[in-house]
Amino acid sequence: MWTAKLLLISVAVVGPASPGFPKVIPTVGEVWPHPQMISQGDTYMIVRPSTFKFSVTGKDCDILQEAMKRYKDIMFQSSSHLKTNPKDIWRKDEAFSGYLDTVSINLMQPCEEYPHHDMDEQYEIKIDSPDQPGEGVILAQSIWGILRGLESFSQLLVSDGSAYQAKSTQIRDFPRFPFRGFMLDTSRHYLPISKILEHLDLMAMNKFNVFHWHLVDDQSFPYESAVFPNLSKEGSYSSIHVYTEKNISDIVEYARLRGIRVLPEFDTPGHTMSWGPGQPGLLTTCYKDGEPDGTYGPIDPTNNDNYDFLTTLFTEVTDRFHDHYIHLGGDEVSFSCWQSNPNISEFMKTHNISGEYEKLESVYITKLIELVSHLPNKNGYLVWQEVFDNGIQIAADTIVHIWKSETVPAGWKKEMSKVTQAGYKTVLSSCWYLNYIRYGDDWYKYYHCDPHDFEGTDAQKQLVMGGEACMWGEYVDGTNLIPRTWPRASVVAEKLWSSAAQTNSTEKAVPRLEEHRCRLLDRGFRVEPLWPSFCMSDVDL
Ligand SMILES: *[C@@H]1O[C@H](CO)[C@@H](O)[C@H](O)[C@H]1NC(C)=O
Ligand SMILES: *[C@@H]1O[C@H](CO)[C@@H](O)[C@H](O)[C@H]1NC(C)=O
Ligand SMILES: *[C@@H]1O[C@H](CO)[C@@H](O)[C@H](O)[C@H]1NC(C)=O
Ligand SMILES: *[C@@H]1O[C@H](CO)[C@@H](O)[C@H](O)[C@H]1NC(C)=O
Ligand SMILES: *[C@@H]1O[C@H](CO)[C@@H](O)[C@H](O)[C@H]1NC(C)=O
């Protein structure tokens, strides 16, 4: 009933006479990701950009002030198209329930400075609810909940051509998983800072809360260090393909204001080719026929200077990024170079681990973990699954990041069972490698993947912190990051925020996802289409 009426108004004012035959008819004013609890009535209030304001009735802070400014812009971005409506047509409509000129923001607890692993993101929204008729309220214990609530509120507004309508609504919402991450890779290609910020905006609009930044890898070292400036001098693609201390603090600040943690990854001992030229002695010298062959392998675990180097570097890194966690990598360590090096063979003999290269890796990771847990900030850490698979001793509160796909070797479901049975926390990425693309609707499989879909007790399921979508950068730079990633990532966002029952049907998701894609496009993001269809703003792309 309601939807039909609203569509009629909108079509009459801005729409075409005939909608053609799009594959999907979008919903109108539905929130993505789906709130845990939402009920809506048949009446609506009118929001007029010229008179609307937020009013702080609880605690206040810079994050809140910035957010209110930002959301007024987001909500009324397209209001220049609104036609003034002197006749006040709504008054004649029996569903019209008054003007919503003020929305109160009621933050109960003082703001925290940085988002963190245990942050509280619950919130409530009331618009013209039975207990507060004619009013609009966003309420939360924590600033992070207020941010999520503002996003949902902004999505409830629907333009009718001369103002915005907001249905009478009650929402009680909270995330299913505390860790809802997205990984970008800035080593295979440099990503412009403006694109990273745009990506953070989109993350906030989809309620992601962890930006996992895979900063460096074999191909380039764009992180500009003050303690070891030679790393990026020798290891970046060029002197302008770097992230300076200032650039990093800007990105961390931008993310903080949106309730997004920035989790840096410095992957070792493999994936470190670009580190070598700026730090002689760090990488293992590879041998052929008894002679160095001019190539290098993973970090040399037998050189004690390397642990001092890592302590100094990671002290700087953890200081710059503020998050309690750091990602230590540990994936895909190739043993062939270690095998070729006579000094390493000698070391292994004296340690009684001849021929057991997993044990050599273990020597390295154990020392790395030891030094990281004694950094001034007492950091926690994530590691890729191989660290667990290779039987390396890890601290009890390590988060094991599962990435290998269904086919290798026993599948992520068995891996989740094993990791949680051993008592470790975990984050799942296996089914959300968005860098794999193909023709057609690849988002269905992202929506069908559920991090709790493995054999295990309730206690084991409790150890699942959430999941993370990854966009590896071999074929991605500033030209295609945003369209290739979005709205495909929105699908992962909903799986991680909304309840299992709310996300068990792709059929129900389709018209909502279509609305959400058009919404992001309306907001100025060049996000790609999902199927044959149209949005009102796609004529101006
Ligand atoms: C950086 O490299 C230059 C030569 O390339 C060297 O002279 C200098 O000592 C290095 N600095 C550090 C801190 O290692
Ligand atoms: C990155 O930081 C440098 C200074 O450290 C600054 O000159 C440059 O403008 C920054 N880039 C952006 C995009 O902010
Ligand atoms: C191997 O060890 C010897 C003596 O311990 C040392 O002189 C040499 O530099 C080392 N070579 C490499 C490649 O680490
Ligand atoms: C290695 O093994 C030998 C003989 O089994 C033993 O004498 C020695 O103490 C061991 N060394 C280490 C470092 O464990
Ligand atoms: C999906 O969830 C609904 C409850 O919201 C339930 O009735 C239905 O059986 C579920 N379907 C599947 C396939 O799990």
XYZ file of C-alpha atoms and ligand atoms in Angstrom:
611
model
C 0.000 0.000 0.000
C 2.494 2.492 1.260
C 5.210 1.683 -1.243
C 2.804 1.964 -4.142
C 1.631 5.388 -3.027
C 5.169 6.672 -2.564
C 6.264 5.406 -5.939
C 3.362 7.141 -7.594
C 4.304 10.484 -6.117
C 7.951 10.054 -7.045
C 7.216 8.892 -10.559
C 4.785 11.750 -11.102
C 7.384 14.345 -10.186
C 10.752 13.062 -11.382
C 10.260 9.708 -13.061
C 9.766 8.700 -16.648
C 6.261 7.977 -17.937
C 7.160 4.353 -18.599
C 9.671 2.442 -16.504
C 10.626 0.004 -19.249
C 11.305 -3.579 -18.213
C 14.104 -3.546 -15.647
C 14.971 -6.910 -14.168
C 14.465 -5.637 -10.598
C 12.075 -3.120 -9.038
C 13.855 -1.483 -6.079
C 12.404 -1.098 -2.613
C 11.823 2.420 -1.287
C 13.378 3.623 1.963
C 14.708 0.251 3.205
C 17.825 0.171 5.337
C 20.929 -1.798 4.217
C 22.262 -3.816 6.066
C 18.871 -4.967 7.358
C 18.293 -3.821 10.960
C 17.855 -6.536 13.583
C 14.413 -5.203 14.561
C 12.343 -2.743 12.603
C 8.639 -1.917 12.606
C 6.982 0.731 10.498
C 3.516 2.294 10.395
C 1.405 3.623 7.554
C 1.931 7.308 8.271
C 4.874 9.493 7.361
C 6.484 12.762 8.399
C 7.978 15.334 6.054
C 11.623 16.402 6.364
C 12.402 19.773 4.774
C 16.103 20.465 4.142
C 15.710 24.199 4.833
C 14.394 23.771 8.377
C 15.805 20.401 9.449
C 18.289 20.132 12.307
C 19.818 17.580 14.658
C 19.743 18.459 18.343
C 22.141 16.992 20.908
C 20.276 15.970 24.069
C 22.918 13.708 25.633
C 26.714 13.707 25.594
C 28.581 15.511 22.854
C 32.032 15.377 21.230
C 33.909 16.145 18.011
C 32.959 12.812 16.431
C 29.273 13.633 16.933
C 29.543 17.222 15.697
C 31.355 16.096 12.554
C 28.860 13.284 11.981
C 25.823 15.581 12.196
C 27.366 17.915 9.627
C 28.284 15.006 7.372
C 24.863 13.383 7.516
C 23.017 16.607 6.754
C 25.101 16.766 3.574
C 24.501 13.124 2.756
C 20.761 13.316 3.383
C 20.164 16.434 1.341
C 22.809 15.949 -1.354
C 20.206 15.776 -4.107
C 17.951 18.468 -2.662
C 18.905 20.972 -5.353
C 16.551 18.992 -7.590
C 13.648 19.536 -5.195
C 10.903 21.745 -6.470
C 9.448 24.137 -3.922
C 5.951 23.201 -3.142
C 4.014 26.233 -1.950
C 0.750 24.359 -1.821
C 1.861 22.076 0.951
C 0.270 19.057 -0.757
C 0.945 16.711 2.124
C -1.677 18.353 4.340
C -4.353 16.771 2.186
C -2.873 13.304 2.598
C -4.350 11.289 5.476
C -1.022 9.454 5.926
C 0.784 12.784 6.580
C 1.658 13.041 10.229
C 3.459 16.388 10.436
C 6.855 17.943 9.809
C 9.969 16.399 11.292
C 12.121 19.482 11.808
C 14.311 18.201 14.636
C 15.849 14.815 15.360
C 17.299 14.465 18.861
C 20.613 12.670 19.233
C 20.722 11.098 22.655
C 24.197 9.737 23.419
C 24.182 8.170 26.893
C 27.902 7.596 27.565
C 30.867 9.918 27.007
C 32.608 9.462 23.661
C 35.530 7.100 23.322
C 38.413 8.479 21.297
C 39.123 5.539 18.992
C 36.907 2.706 17.783
C 38.116 -0.623 19.131
C 37.550 -4.375 19.054
C 34.929 -4.372 21.834
C 33.107 -1.212 20.799
C 29.355 -1.011 21.382
C 27.452 -0.297 18.159
C 23.841 -0.730 19.297
C 21.361 2.033 18.649
C 17.643 2.831 18.519
C 15.668 5.036 16.167
C 12.157 6.352 16.719
C 10.261 8.413 14.191
C 6.710 9.321 15.203
C 6.543 6.237 17.427
C 3.461 5.506 19.591
C 5.343 6.549 22.771
C 6.853 9.687 21.193
C 4.407 10.824 18.509
C 5.594 13.571 16.204
C 9.213 13.216 17.324
C 12.447 11.848 15.911
C 15.114 10.310 18.170
C 18.415 8.463 17.672
C 19.586 6.908 20.907
C 22.694 4.892 21.834
C 24.974 4.125 24.746
C 28.085 4.782 22.691
C 29.146 7.199 19.972
C 29.727 4.234 17.656
C 26.045 3.300 17.970
C 25.043 6.887 17.179
C 27.129 6.751 13.979
C 25.402 3.535 12.864
C 22.030 5.075 13.756
C 22.694 8.212 11.713
C 23.476 6.061 8.686
C 20.240 4.107 9.076
C 18.233 7.301 9.601
C 19.675 8.818 6.426
C 18.574 5.737 4.485
C 14.977 5.996 5.716
C 14.468 9.335 3.955
C 12.868 9.163 0.542
C 12.615 12.115 -1.811
C 9.119 12.796 -3.102
C 10.245 15.516 -5.482
C 9.640 18.471 -3.179
C 10.827 17.203 0.218
C 11.732 13.958 2.002
C 9.317 11.514 3.546
C 10.172 9.421 6.602
C 7.778 6.643 7.547
C 6.843 6.243 11.189
C 9.553 3.813 12.280
C 11.017 2.039 15.276
C 14.436 0.394 14.982
C 16.479 -1.507 17.555
C 19.704 -2.561 15.941
C 23.078 -4.103 16.693
C 25.659 -6.083 14.703
C 25.699 -9.854 14.533
C 29.536 -9.874 14.480
C 31.953 -7.390 16.099
C 34.615 -7.682 13.351
C 33.344 -6.591 9.936
C 36.432 -5.901 7.889
C 37.587 -4.906 4.462
C 41.139 -5.409 3.200
C 42.869 -3.223 0.628
C 46.291 -3.990 -0.844
C 48.482 -0.953 -1.570
C 51.593 -2.857 -2.636
C 50.681 -4.427 -5.990
C 49.310 -1.033 -7.004
C 49.494 2.230 -5.122
C 46.001 3.424 -4.201
C 45.487 7.197 -4.233
C 44.614 8.604 -0.817
C 41.400 10.146 -2.155
C 40.255 6.652 -3.238
C 41.041 5.190 0.173
C 38.945 7.934 1.790
C 36.111 7.314 -0.655
C 36.307 3.635 0.202
C 36.101 4.502 3.921
C 32.946 6.535 3.254
C 31.415 3.535 1.528
C 32.504 1.255 4.372
C 30.704 3.535 6.854
C 27.575 3.573 4.672
C 27.581 -0.223 4.869
C 28.482 -0.409 8.582
C 31.885 -2.068 8.075
C 34.106 -1.275 11.047
C 37.658 -2.525 10.296
C 39.861 -1.264 7.479
C 42.581 -3.905 7.163
C 45.389 -2.166 5.318
C 47.775 -4.599 3.601
C 50.374 -1.856 3.221
C 53.420 -3.591 1.828
C 54.256 -6.788 -0.026
C 56.807 -8.199 -2.494
C 56.120 -5.603 -5.191
C 56.437 -2.303 -3.314
C 56.937 -0.723 0.087
C 54.913 2.526 0.108
C 54.960 2.986 3.906
C 57.273 5.913 4.676
C 59.047 5.182 7.939
C 60.827 7.811 10.015
C 63.063 5.242 11.730
C 63.938 3.375 8.512
C 63.470 5.854 5.650
C 65.478 3.632 3.302
C 62.655 1.069 3.207
C 60.372 3.250 1.078
C 63.261 5.116 -0.566
C 64.484 1.834 -2.009
C 61.267 -0.157 -1.952
C 58.438 2.085 -3.207
C 57.551 2.331 -6.892
C 58.677 5.983 -6.898
C 59.168 8.849 -4.477
C 55.533 9.898 -4.934
C 54.092 6.393 -4.488
C 54.321 6.611 -0.690
C 52.121 7.104 2.361
C 53.772 9.644 4.630
C 53.264 9.878 8.368
C 50.862 12.761 7.706
C 48.956 10.796 5.041
C 48.546 7.885 7.450
C 47.360 10.071 10.316
C 44.825 11.716 7.963
C 43.489 8.306 6.942
C 43.343 7.051 10.543
C 41.497 10.240 11.549
C 39.028 9.973 8.665
C 38.312 6.386 9.683
C 38.027 7.258 13.395
C 35.344 9.855 12.691
C 33.365 7.113 10.922
C 33.829 4.487 13.638
C 36.269 2.454 11.554
C 39.404 0.870 12.994
C 42.553 0.844 10.869
C 44.365 -2.461 11.196
C 47.803 -2.309 9.536
C 49.387 -5.443 8.119
C 53.127 -5.915 7.756
C 53.291 -9.411 6.339
C 56.454 -11.384 7.222
C 58.605 -13.465 6.874
C 57.442 -14.085 3.252
C 56.017 -11.464 0.873
C 58.908 -9.151 1.754
C 60.928 -8.720 -1.472
C 60.418 -4.938 -1.451
C 61.881 -4.667 2.072
C 65.274 -5.996 0.998
C 66.958 -3.108 -0.841
C 66.371 -0.677 2.048
C 67.500 -3.037 4.801
C 70.585 -5.089 3.843
C 70.863 -8.363 5.782
C 67.119 -8.644 6.347
C 66.316 -11.166 3.639
C 67.828 -14.619 3.202
C 70.470 -14.870 0.470
C 69.565 -17.688 -1.921
C 72.323 -20.028 -3.121
C 72.867 -22.056 -6.239
C 75.786 -24.498 -6.655
C 77.371 -23.218 -3.456
C 77.274 -19.533 -4.490
C 74.823 -16.702 -3.782
C 72.706 -16.476 -6.953
C 71.717 -12.815 -6.549
C 68.159 -13.505 -5.407
C 66.604 -13.223 -1.965
C 64.056 -15.198 0.043
C 61.979 -14.628 3.198
C 63.382 -12.716 6.187
C 66.471 -14.471 7.548
C 65.326 -15.928 10.886
C 68.894 -16.731 11.961
C 70.095 -13.122 11.993
C 69.406 -11.628 15.409
C 69.770 -8.048 14.141
C 66.541 -8.618 12.248
C 64.541 -8.887 15.470
C 65.899 -5.548 16.705
C 64.958 -4.021 13.352
C 61.415 -5.403 13.602
C 61.022 -4.200 17.184
C 61.941 -0.655 16.163
C 59.770 -0.699 13.042
C 56.711 -2.176 14.774
C 57.025 0.286 17.653
C 56.610 3.073 15.112
C 53.816 1.300 13.242
C 51.667 0.517 16.280
C 52.137 4.068 17.488
C 50.925 5.544 14.202
C 47.855 3.335 13.806
C 46.461 3.375 17.374
C 44.505 0.135 17.056
C 45.165 -2.492 19.709
C 45.688 -5.050 16.939
C 48.296 -5.459 14.217
C 48.172 -8.053 11.425
C 51.413 -10.016 11.229
C 50.736 -11.929 8.038
C 52.639 -15.208 8.030
C 51.127 -16.614 4.825
C 52.729 -18.491 1.940
C 56.291 -18.769 3.208
C 58.411 -20.428 0.537
C 61.090 -22.734 1.915
C 63.284 -23.176 -1.177
C 65.613 -20.244 -0.472
C 66.048 -21.274 3.152
C 66.872 -24.771 1.862
C 69.613 -23.410 -0.401
C 71.418 -21.323 2.207
C 74.299 -23.113 4.007
C 74.200 -20.832 7.073
C 70.549 -21.647 7.581
C 71.260 -25.360 7.270
C 73.975 -24.933 9.895
C 71.585 -23.074 12.207
C 68.979 -25.792 11.821
C 71.507 -28.498 12.618
C 72.553 -26.827 15.864
C 68.882 -26.409 16.812
C 68.109 -30.045 15.987
C 65.491 -29.118 13.389
C 67.335 -30.235 10.237
C 64.977 -30.524 7.292
C 61.942 -29.268 9.266
C 61.321 -25.869 7.701
C 57.982 -25.372 9.463
C 60.004 -25.463 12.664
C 62.360 -22.813 11.332
C 59.371 -20.656 10.473
C 58.141 -21.349 13.968
C 61.408 -20.059 15.433
C 60.831 -16.816 13.522
C 57.122 -16.372 14.297
C 57.639 -17.219 17.967
C 60.259 -14.488 18.295
C 58.116 -12.060 16.293
C 55.087 -12.657 18.506
C 57.233 -12.325 21.588
C 58.550 -8.945 20.473
C 55.144 -7.672 19.346
C 53.501 -8.550 22.631
C 56.185 -6.530 24.434
C 55.807 -3.379 22.358
C 54.986 -0.244 24.376
C 51.321 -0.452 23.257
C 50.968 -4.117 24.317
C 49.442 -5.074 21.042
C 47.295 -8.034 20.145
C 47.614 -9.559 16.701
C 46.064 -11.423 13.814
C 47.870 -13.971 11.671
C 46.944 -15.718 8.418
C 45.892 -19.340 8.859
C 49.249 -20.929 7.890
C 50.711 -19.857 11.216
C 48.142 -22.071 12.947
C 48.357 -24.803 10.281
C 52.138 -25.067 10.715
C 51.689 -25.737 14.415
C 53.386 -22.564 15.612
C 52.931 -21.571 19.235
C 50.621 -18.545 19.355
C 49.203 -16.651 22.315
C 45.737 -17.615 23.510
C 44.091 -14.415 22.297
C 45.520 -14.540 18.753
C 42.947 -14.073 16.003
C 43.490 -16.585 13.190
C 42.503 -15.199 9.790
C 41.146 -17.940 7.528
C 41.578 -17.293 3.825
C 42.108 -20.546 1.925
C 39.215 -21.477 -0.327
C 36.820 -24.427 -0.265
C 39.130 -26.598 -2.291
C 42.413 -26.228 -0.384
C 43.148 -28.510 1.441
C 40.079 -29.458 3.485
C 38.003 -26.325 3.075
C 37.363 -23.361 5.341
C 34.590 -25.088 7.262
C 36.983 -27.774 8.549
C 39.568 -25.069 9.225
C 37.050 -23.058 11.274
C 36.256 -26.206 13.284
C 39.923 -26.895 13.935
C 40.901 -23.347 14.836
C 37.987 -22.819 17.212
C 38.397 -26.283 18.721
C 41.940 -25.266 19.608
C 40.352 -22.282 21.386
C 41.439 -19.512 19.032
C 39.358 -16.591 17.846
C 38.882 -16.372 14.118
C 37.899 -14.130 11.203
C 36.709 -15.565 7.874
C 37.700 -14.327 4.395
C 37.715 -17.513 2.274
C 34.387 -16.878 0.564
C 34.828 -13.108 0.236
C 37.801 -12.617 -2.084
C 36.167 -9.922 -4.198
C 39.262 -9.633 -6.409
C 38.050 -12.799 -8.180
C 35.594 -11.557 -10.797
C 33.617 -13.221 -13.530
C 30.693 -12.465 -15.832
C 27.343 -12.739 -14.071
C 25.852 -12.523 -10.594
C 28.806 -13.422 -8.409
C 27.305 -11.787 -5.323
C 24.949 -14.716 -4.657
C 27.787 -16.840 -3.357
C 28.892 -14.077 -0.989
C 25.379 -13.956 0.403
C 25.226 -17.736 0.850
C 28.406 -17.861 2.895
C 27.851 -17.833 6.663
C 30.768 -17.751 9.142
C 28.853 -20.017 11.542
C 28.333 -22.694 8.894
C 30.752 -25.278 10.300
C 30.661 -28.177 12.763
C 31.267 -26.967 16.270
C 29.775 -26.277 19.680
C 28.159 -22.992 20.701
C 31.380 -22.135 22.501
C 33.287 -22.621 19.228
C 30.830 -20.390 17.347
C 31.377 -17.710 19.979
C 35.022 -17.566 18.889
C 34.031 -16.375 15.410
C 34.695 -12.637 15.542
C 33.286 -12.036 12.074
C 34.643 -11.777 8.594
C 36.462 -9.677 6.111
C 36.139 -9.015 2.405
C 39.466 -8.748 0.544
C 40.406 -6.865 -2.615
C 43.921 -7.970 -3.617
C 45.591 -5.404 -5.810
C 47.257 -7.158 -8.777
C 44.581 -5.817 -11.150
C 43.210 -2.939 -9.079
C 44.303 0.678 -8.781
C 42.571 4.040 -8.471
C 40.764 3.568 -11.793
C 38.680 0.565 -10.772
C 38.849 0.177 -6.989
C 35.431 1.698 -6.256
C 33.325 0.164 -9.064
C 34.939 -3.273 -8.779
C 34.431 -3.344 -5.017
C 30.965 -1.828 -4.627
C 28.171 -2.774 -4.266
C 29.572 -6.342 -4.160
C 31.074 -5.568 -0.755
C 27.660 -4.393 0.480
C 26.531 -8.016 0.296
C 29.294 -9.075 2.692
C 28.457 -6.134 4.947
C 24.880 -7.326 5.345
C 25.968 -10.926 6.082
C 28.174 -9.628 8.888
C 25.730 -7.125 10.381
C 22.238 -8.624 10.012
C 20.925 -11.808 11.630
C 21.299 -15.207 9.942
C 17.524 -15.447 9.459
C 17.401 -12.014 7.802
C 20.107 -12.950 5.326
C 19.069 -16.445 4.320
C 17.220 -15.412 1.145
C 18.836 -13.773 -1.859
C 15.361 -13.276 -3.291
C 14.447 -10.880 -0.488
C 17.808 -9.135 -0.779
C 17.574 -8.360 -4.518
C 15.127 -5.384 -4.532
C 16.766 -3.977 -1.391
C 20.237 -4.279 -2.929
C 18.988 -2.515 -6.048
C 17.749 0.400 -3.929
C 21.033 0.474 -2.032
C 23.115 0.531 -5.218
C 21.065 3.451 -6.543
C 21.413 5.186 -3.176
C 25.224 4.939 -3.305
C 25.173 6.180 -6.894
C 22.914 9.099 -5.873
C 25.470 9.933 -3.208
C 28.109 10.342 -5.886
C 29.950 6.996 -5.805
C 30.594 5.239 -9.098
C 29.420 1.820 -8.001
C 28.797 -0.781 -10.680
C 25.425 -2.261 -11.691
C 24.361 -5.753 -10.627
C 21.873 -6.676 -13.373
C 19.840 -4.953 -16.110
C 18.120 -1.997 -14.401
C 18.244 1.769 -14.004
C 18.746 4.409 -11.298
C 17.506 7.998 -11.620
C 21.075 9.305 -11.281
C 22.703 7.047 -13.882
C 21.950 9.376 -16.786
C 24.607 11.824 -15.577
C 27.527 9.425 -15.060
C 70.294 4.515 3.822
O 70.980 4.192 2.650
C 72.157 4.977 2.453
C 72.808 4.575 1.153
O 71.899 4.107 0.233
C 73.127 4.728 3.603
O 74.229 5.556 3.440
C 72.454 5.044 4.917
O 73.279 4.709 5.976
C 71.142 4.280 5.044
N 70.443 4.708 6.238
C 70.052 3.884 7.194
C 69.346 4.502 8.360
O 70.241 2.702 7.135
C 50.612 13.278 1.868
O 51.497 13.865 2.796
C 52.378 14.849 2.238
C 53.243 15.395 3.358
O 53.651 14.411 4.217
C 51.598 15.982 1.626
O 52.470 16.860 0.983
C 50.586 15.422 0.648
O 49.766 16.471 0.188
C 49.725 14.367 1.294
N 48.804 13.799 0.327
C 47.475 13.914 0.457
C 46.664 13.367 -0.664
O 46.945 14.409 1.426
C 77.210 -17.102 6.558
O 77.956 -17.197 7.726
C 79.294 -16.754 7.586
C 80.050 -17.058 8.834
O 79.199 -17.352 9.892
C 79.283 -15.279 7.259
O 80.615 -14.814 7.071
C 78.491 -15.061 5.989
O 78.348 -13.692 5.724
C 77.138 -15.681 6.089
N 76.498 -15.608 4.809
C 75.273 -15.259 4.639
C 74.793 -15.209 3.241
O 74.487 -14.976 5.554
C 70.340 -31.809 19.903
O 70.352 -33.207 20.026
C 71.543 -33.720 20.605
C 71.526 -35.220 20.531
O 70.247 -35.715 20.376
C 71.632 -33.204 22.030
O 72.813 -33.659 22.636
C 71.617 -31.685 22.022
O 71.588 -31.165 23.308
C 70.439 -31.146 21.255
N 70.573 -29.706 21.098
C 69.563 -28.840 21.233
C 69.881 -27.392 20.999
O 68.434 -29.190 21.525
C 15.075 -18.191 6.829
O 14.650 -17.564 8.020
C 13.257 -17.627 8.247
C 12.969 -16.895 9.534
O 13.198 -15.560 9.394
C 12.817 -19.055 8.350
O 11.415 -19.094 8.480
C 13.250 -19.837 7.115
O 12.988 -21.198 7.304
C 14.734 -19.656 6.864
N 15.077 -20.278 5.611
C 16.163 -20.999 5.457
C 16.401 -21.544 4.083
O 16.937 -21.217 6.367
